[in-house]
Coordinates of C-alpha atoms in Angstrom, one line a residue:
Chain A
X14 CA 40.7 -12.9 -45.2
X15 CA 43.6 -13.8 -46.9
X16 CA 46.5 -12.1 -45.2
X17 CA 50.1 -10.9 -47.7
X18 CA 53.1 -13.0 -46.7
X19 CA 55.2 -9.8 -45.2
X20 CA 58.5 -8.8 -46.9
X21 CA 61.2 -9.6 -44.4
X22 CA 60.2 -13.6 -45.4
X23 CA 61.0 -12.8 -49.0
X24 CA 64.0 -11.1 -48.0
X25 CA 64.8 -13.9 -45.8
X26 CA 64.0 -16.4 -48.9
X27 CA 65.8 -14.4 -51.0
X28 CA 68.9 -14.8 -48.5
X29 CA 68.8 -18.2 -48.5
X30 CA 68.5 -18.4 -52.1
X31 CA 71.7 -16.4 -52.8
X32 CA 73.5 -18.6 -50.3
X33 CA 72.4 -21.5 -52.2
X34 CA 73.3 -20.0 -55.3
X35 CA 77.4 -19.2 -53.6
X36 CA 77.2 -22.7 -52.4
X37 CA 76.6 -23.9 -55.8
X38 CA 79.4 -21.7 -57.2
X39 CA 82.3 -22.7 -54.7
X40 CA 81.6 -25.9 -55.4
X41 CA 82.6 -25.4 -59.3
X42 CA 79.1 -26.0 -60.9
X43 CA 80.1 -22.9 -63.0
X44 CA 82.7 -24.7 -64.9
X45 CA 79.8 -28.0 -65.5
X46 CA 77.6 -25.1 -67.3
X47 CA 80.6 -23.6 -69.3
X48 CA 82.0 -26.9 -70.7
X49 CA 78.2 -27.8 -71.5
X50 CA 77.1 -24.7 -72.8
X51 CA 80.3 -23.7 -75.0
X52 CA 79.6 -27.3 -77.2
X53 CA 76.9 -27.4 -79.5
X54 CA 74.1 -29.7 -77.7
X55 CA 73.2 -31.9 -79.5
X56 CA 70.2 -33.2 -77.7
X57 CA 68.7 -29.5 -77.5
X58 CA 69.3 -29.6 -81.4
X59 CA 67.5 -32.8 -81.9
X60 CA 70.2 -34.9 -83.4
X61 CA 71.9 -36.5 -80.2
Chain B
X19 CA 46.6 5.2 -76.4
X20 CA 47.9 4.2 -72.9
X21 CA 47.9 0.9 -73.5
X22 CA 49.2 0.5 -77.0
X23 CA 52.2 2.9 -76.2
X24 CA 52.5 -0.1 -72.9
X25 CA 52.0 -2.9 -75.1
X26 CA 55.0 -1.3 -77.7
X27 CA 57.2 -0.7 -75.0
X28 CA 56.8 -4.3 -73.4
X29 CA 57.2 -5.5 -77.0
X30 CA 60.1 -3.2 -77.7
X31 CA 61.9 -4.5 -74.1
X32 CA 61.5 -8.3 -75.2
X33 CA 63.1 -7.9 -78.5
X34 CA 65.9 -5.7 -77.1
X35 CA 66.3 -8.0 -74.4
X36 CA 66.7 -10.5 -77.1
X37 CA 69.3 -9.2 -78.9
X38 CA 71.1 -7.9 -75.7
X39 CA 71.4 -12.4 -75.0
X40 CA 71.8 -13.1 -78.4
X41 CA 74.5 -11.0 -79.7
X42 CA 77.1 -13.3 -81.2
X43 CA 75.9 -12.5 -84.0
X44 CA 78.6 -14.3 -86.5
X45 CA 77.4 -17.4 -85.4
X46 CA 74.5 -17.1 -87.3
X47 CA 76.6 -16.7 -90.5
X48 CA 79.1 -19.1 -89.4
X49 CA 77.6 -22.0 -87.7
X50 CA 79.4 -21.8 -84.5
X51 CA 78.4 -21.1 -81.2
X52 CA 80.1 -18.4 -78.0
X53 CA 82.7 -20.3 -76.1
X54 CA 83.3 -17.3 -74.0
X55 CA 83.1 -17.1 -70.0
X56 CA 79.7 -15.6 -69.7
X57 CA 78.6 -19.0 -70.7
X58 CA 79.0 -19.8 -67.1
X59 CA 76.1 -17.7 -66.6
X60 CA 72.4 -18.1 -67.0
X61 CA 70.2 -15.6 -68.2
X62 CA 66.9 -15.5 -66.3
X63 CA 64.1 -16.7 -69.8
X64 CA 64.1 -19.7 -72.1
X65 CA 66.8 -19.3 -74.5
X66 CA 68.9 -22.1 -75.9
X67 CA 72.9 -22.3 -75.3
X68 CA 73.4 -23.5 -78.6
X69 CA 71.5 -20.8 -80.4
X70 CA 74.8 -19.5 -82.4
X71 CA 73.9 -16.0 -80.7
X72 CA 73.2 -17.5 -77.5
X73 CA 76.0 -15.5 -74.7
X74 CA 74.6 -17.2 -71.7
X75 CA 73.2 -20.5 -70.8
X76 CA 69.5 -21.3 -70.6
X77 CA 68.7 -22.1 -67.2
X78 CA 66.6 -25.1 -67.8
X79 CA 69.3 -26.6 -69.7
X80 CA 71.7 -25.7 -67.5
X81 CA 69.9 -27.6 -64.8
X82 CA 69.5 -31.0 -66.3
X83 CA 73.3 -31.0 -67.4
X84 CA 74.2 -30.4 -63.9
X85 CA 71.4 -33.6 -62.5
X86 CA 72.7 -35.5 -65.4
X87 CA 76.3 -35.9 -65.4
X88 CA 77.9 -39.2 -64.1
X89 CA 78.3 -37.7 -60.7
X90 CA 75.3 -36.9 -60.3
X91 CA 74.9 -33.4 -58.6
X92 CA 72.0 -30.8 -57.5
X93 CA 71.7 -27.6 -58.9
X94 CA 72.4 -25.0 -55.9
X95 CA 73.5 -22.7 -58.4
X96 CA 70.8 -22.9 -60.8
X97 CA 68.1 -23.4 -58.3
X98 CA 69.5 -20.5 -56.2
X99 CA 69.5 -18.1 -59.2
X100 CA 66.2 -18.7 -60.3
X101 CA 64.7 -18.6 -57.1
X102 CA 66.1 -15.1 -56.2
X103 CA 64.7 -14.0 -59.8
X104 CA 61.6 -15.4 -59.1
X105 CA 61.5 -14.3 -55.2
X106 CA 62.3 -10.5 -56.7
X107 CA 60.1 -10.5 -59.7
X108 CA 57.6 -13.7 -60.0
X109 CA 56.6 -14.5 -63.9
X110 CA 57.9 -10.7 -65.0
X111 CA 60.8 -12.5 -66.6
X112 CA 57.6 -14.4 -68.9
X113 CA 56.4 -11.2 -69.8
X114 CA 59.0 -8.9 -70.3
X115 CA 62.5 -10.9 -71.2
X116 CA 61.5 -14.3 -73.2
X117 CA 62.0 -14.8 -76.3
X118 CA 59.9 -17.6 -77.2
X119 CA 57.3 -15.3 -75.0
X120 CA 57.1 -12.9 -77.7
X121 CA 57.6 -15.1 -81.0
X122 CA 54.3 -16.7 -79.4
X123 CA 52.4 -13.2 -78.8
X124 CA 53.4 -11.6 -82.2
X125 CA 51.7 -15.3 -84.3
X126 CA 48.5 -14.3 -81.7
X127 CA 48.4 -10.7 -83.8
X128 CA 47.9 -12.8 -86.7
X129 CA 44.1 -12.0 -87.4
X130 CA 42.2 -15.4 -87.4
X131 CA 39.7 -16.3 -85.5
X132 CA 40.8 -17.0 -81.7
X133 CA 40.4 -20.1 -80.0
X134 CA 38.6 -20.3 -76.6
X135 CA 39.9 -23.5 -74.5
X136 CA 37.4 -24.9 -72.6
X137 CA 37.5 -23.9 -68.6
X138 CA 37.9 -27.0 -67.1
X139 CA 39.9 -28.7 -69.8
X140 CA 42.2 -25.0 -69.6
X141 CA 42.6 -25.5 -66.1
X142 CA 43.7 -29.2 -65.8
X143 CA 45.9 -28.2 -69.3
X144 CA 47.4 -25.2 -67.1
X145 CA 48.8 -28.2 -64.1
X146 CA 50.9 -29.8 -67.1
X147 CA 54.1 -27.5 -66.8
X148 CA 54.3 -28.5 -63.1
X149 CA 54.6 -32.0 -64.7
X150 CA 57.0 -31.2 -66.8
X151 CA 59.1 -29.3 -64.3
X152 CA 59.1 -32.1 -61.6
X153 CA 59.0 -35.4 -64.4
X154 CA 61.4 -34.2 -67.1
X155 CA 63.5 -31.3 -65.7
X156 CA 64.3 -32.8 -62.5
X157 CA 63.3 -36.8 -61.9
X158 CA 64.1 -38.0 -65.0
X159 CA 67.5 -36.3 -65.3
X160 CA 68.5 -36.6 -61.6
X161 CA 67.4 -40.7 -61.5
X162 CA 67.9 -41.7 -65.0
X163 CA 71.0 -43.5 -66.0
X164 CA 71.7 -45.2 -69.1
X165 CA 74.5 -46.3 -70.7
X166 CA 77.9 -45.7 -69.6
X167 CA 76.6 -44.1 -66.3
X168 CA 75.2 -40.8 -68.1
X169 CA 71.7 -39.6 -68.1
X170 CA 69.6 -37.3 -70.4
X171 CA 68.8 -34.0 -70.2
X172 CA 64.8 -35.0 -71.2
X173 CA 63.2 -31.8 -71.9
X174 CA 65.8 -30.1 -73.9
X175 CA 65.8 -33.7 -75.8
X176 CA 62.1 -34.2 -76.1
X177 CA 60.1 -31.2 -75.7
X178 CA 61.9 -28.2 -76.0
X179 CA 61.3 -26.2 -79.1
X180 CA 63.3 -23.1 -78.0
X181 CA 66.6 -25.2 -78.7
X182 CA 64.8 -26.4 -81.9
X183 CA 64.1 -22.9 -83.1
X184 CA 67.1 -21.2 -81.8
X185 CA 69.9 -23.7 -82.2
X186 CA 68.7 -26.9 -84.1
X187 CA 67.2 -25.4 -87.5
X188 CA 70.0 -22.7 -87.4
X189 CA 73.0 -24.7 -87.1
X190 CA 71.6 -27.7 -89.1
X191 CA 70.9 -25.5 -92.2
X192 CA 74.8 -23.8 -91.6
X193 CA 76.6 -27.3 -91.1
X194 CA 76.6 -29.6 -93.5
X195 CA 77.9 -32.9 -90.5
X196 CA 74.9 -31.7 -88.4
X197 CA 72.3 -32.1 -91.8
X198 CA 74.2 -35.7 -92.3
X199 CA 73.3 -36.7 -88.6
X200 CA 69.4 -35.4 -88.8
X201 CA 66.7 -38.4 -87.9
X202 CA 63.6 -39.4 -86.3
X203 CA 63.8 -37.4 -83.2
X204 CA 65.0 -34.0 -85.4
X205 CA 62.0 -34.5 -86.9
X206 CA 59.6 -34.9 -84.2
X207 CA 61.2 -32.0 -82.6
X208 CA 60.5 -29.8 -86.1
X209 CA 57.1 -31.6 -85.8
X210 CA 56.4 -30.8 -82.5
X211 CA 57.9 -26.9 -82.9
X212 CA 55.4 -26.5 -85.9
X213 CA 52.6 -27.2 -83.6
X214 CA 53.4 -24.9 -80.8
X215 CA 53.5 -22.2 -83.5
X216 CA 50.5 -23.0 -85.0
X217 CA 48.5 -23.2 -82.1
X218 CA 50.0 -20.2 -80.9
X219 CA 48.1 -18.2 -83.7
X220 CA 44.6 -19.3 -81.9
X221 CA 45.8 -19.4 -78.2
X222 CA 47.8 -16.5 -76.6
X223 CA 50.9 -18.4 -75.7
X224 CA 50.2 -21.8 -74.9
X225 CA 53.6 -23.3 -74.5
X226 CA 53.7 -20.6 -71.7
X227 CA 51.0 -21.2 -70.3
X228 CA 51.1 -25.2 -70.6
X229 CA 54.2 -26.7 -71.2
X230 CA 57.0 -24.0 -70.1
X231 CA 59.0 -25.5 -66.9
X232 CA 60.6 -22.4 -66.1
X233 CA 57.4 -20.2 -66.2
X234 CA 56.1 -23.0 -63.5
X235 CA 59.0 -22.5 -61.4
X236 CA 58.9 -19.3 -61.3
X237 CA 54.9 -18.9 -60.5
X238 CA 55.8 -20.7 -57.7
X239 CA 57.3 -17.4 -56.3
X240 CA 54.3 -15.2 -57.3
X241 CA 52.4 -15.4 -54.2
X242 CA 55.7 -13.8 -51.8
X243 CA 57.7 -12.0 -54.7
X244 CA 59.0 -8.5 -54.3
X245 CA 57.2 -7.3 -57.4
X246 CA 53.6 -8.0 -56.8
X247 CA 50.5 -7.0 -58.1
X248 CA 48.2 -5.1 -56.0
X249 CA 44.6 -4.1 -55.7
X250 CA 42.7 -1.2 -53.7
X251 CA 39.3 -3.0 -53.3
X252 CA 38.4 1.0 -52.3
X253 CA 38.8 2.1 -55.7
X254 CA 37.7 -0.6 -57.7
X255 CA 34.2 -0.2 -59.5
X256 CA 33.8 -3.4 -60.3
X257 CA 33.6 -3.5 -64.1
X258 CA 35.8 -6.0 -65.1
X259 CA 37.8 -4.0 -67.7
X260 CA 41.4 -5.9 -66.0
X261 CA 39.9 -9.4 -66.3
X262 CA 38.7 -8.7 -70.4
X263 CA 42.1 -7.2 -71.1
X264 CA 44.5 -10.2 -69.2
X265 CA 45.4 -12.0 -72.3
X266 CA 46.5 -14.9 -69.6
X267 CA 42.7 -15.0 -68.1
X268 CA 43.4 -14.2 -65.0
X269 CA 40.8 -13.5 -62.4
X270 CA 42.5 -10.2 -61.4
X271 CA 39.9 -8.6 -58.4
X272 CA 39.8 -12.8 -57.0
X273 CA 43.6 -13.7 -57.7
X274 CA 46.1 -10.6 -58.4
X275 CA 48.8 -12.4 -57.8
X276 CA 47.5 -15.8 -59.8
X277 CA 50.3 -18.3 -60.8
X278 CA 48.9 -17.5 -64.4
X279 CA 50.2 -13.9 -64.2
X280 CA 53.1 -12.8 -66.6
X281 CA 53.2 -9.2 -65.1
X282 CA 52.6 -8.1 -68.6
X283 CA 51.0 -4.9 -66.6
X284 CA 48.2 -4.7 -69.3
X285 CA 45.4 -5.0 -66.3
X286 CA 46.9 -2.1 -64.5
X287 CA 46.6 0.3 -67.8
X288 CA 43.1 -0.9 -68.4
X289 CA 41.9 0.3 -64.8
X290 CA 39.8 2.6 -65.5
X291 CA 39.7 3.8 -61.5
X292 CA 43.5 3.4 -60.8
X293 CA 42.6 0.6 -58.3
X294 CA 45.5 -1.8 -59.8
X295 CA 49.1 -1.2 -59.1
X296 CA 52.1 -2.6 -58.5
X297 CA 54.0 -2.9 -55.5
X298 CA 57.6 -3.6 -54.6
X299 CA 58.1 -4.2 -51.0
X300 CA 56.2 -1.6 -49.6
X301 CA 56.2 0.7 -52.2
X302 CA 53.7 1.5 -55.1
X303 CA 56.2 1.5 -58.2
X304 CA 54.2 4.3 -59.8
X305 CA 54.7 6.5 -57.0
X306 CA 52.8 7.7 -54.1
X307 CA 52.5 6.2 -50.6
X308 CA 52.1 2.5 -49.6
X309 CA 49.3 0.2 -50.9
X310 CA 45.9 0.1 -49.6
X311 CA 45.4 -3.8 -48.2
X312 CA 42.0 -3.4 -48.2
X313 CA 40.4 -6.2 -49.8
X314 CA 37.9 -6.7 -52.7
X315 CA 34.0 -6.6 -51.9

């Protein structure tokens, strides 16, 4: 019988992934995402 | 009745959803893309940054630039984000906030004879995205390096047709530099484009359900998300009305909670016995007390 992970290890998955997700953002990866997604990209177009 | 007025509404939620992400709208007459801060931010379905409507950043794009760059860098912000959407909600972004999702459901409603892919040959086509998640989302952008130090983001570059759709055939018909520049990989990507929307008036979303990296990482999730599909194995009869009506085949009574699973909710309105629900946490969404976890016979 398959048994349903309980919902206190998604909440603690769900933690972890919001700490990740802080960590990412103090470290300025923000500002990478900004300066590539305000210029036209010109591989996702096709041309670069 | 119930399940048209569901199908409208899920219908009606895409496209609103849509417009909600997409609503710099001058761009389109312009040429030009948002520069604004909410480009820092992804939203949570396929949809290109350079569309000219586009206000956030596609997270799949937003990954590789990250992996890419000459210092080269994970994505804790990108991986975090999408794992917390897919922790709370599994594929429900799929079926209810993409796009491309619905372009590809709306050429299915064109009324042509509908193309049944083999089982086997479905299943092994289903492992691709994984591919395509671990090979050209992360690997090659994270390892690769060519000239000058930089890498490539290789499936916005290669594969993706969303950025094709969204941002390459709008811009390139607004700006005449960008029409100068088109070549052999523009016209591969065209190429490739037309055949996921072809095919996608025979099979019910196939870039979805073979190709799309973000749709694999988030049925990753499916299994332990918040939002989960459940079963009373009490009140099912047995008549497999919610495995006819899953336009993503999925075995519902075996595999609720299949990787396959979009959350579309069409398998819950086709019950016929109520047996199918969902479940957040512990609570049934539609009301009433806490699921039965009684399984199937």
């Amino acid at each position: 019988m398959k048994r349903r992970i309980p919902t206190s290890v998604t909440l603690l998955l769900l933690g972890l992934a919001a700490l990740c997700c802080l960590f990412g953002t103090l470290r300025g990866e923000g500002e990478t995402v900004r300066a590539k997604a305000a210029a036209v990209c010109l591989e996702c177009i096709g041309i670069g | 009745m119930k399940r048209k007025s569901h199908a409208a509404l899920r219908k009606a939620v895409q496209a609103i959803w849509g417009l909600l992400t997409n609503a710099h709208l001058s761009g389109f007459v312009k040429g030009t893309i948002y520069q604004g801060p909410l480009k820092r931010f992804c939203v949570p379905g396929m949809n290109c940054y350079s569309c000219p409507g586009a206000l956030g950043a596609c997270p799949i794009g937003a990954m590789q630039a990250l992996f890419n760059g000459r210092r080269r860098r994970f994505a804790f912000s990108v991986v975090g984000y999408l794992a917390a959407v897919g922790l709370l909600a599994g594929r429900f972004v799929c079926g209810w906030l993409c796009l491309f999702g619905l372009l590809q459901e709306l050429l299915y409603k064109i009324p042509t004879p509908k193309l049944k892919v083999p089982e086997k040959a479905d299943r092994v086509l289903r492992l691709l995205k994984y591919g395509v998640l671990l090979i050209l989302v992360f690997a090659l952008p994270f390892f690769w390096r060519g000239e000058g130090g930089a890498g490539e983001p290789f499936f916005c570059k290669y594969l993706c047709p969303v950025g094709t759709l969204e941002a390459g055939a709008p811009l390139v018909l607004l700006r005449g530099e960008l029409r100068a520049a088109v070549g052999l990989l523009f016209r591969w990507k065209l190429l490739w484009l037309a055949l996921i929307l072809f095919s996608s008036v025979f099979v019910y979303r196939p870039f979805c359900k073979y190709l799309c990296p973000l749709g694999a990482f988030y049925s990753l999730f499916q299994k332990i998300s918040l939002l989960r599909l459940s079963l009373d194995g009490e009140k099912c009869v047995s008549c497999g009305k919610c495995e006819r009506t899953c336009p993503m085949d999925v075995r519902v009574t075996a595999d609720p909670n299949s990787a396959e699973c979009i959350r579309c909710g069409a398998c819950v309105r086709s019950c016929p016995s109520g047996a199918l629900h969902f479940t957040g946490g512990r609570w049934k969404l539609d009301g009433g007390a806490s699921p039965s976890r009684k399984k199937p016979e």
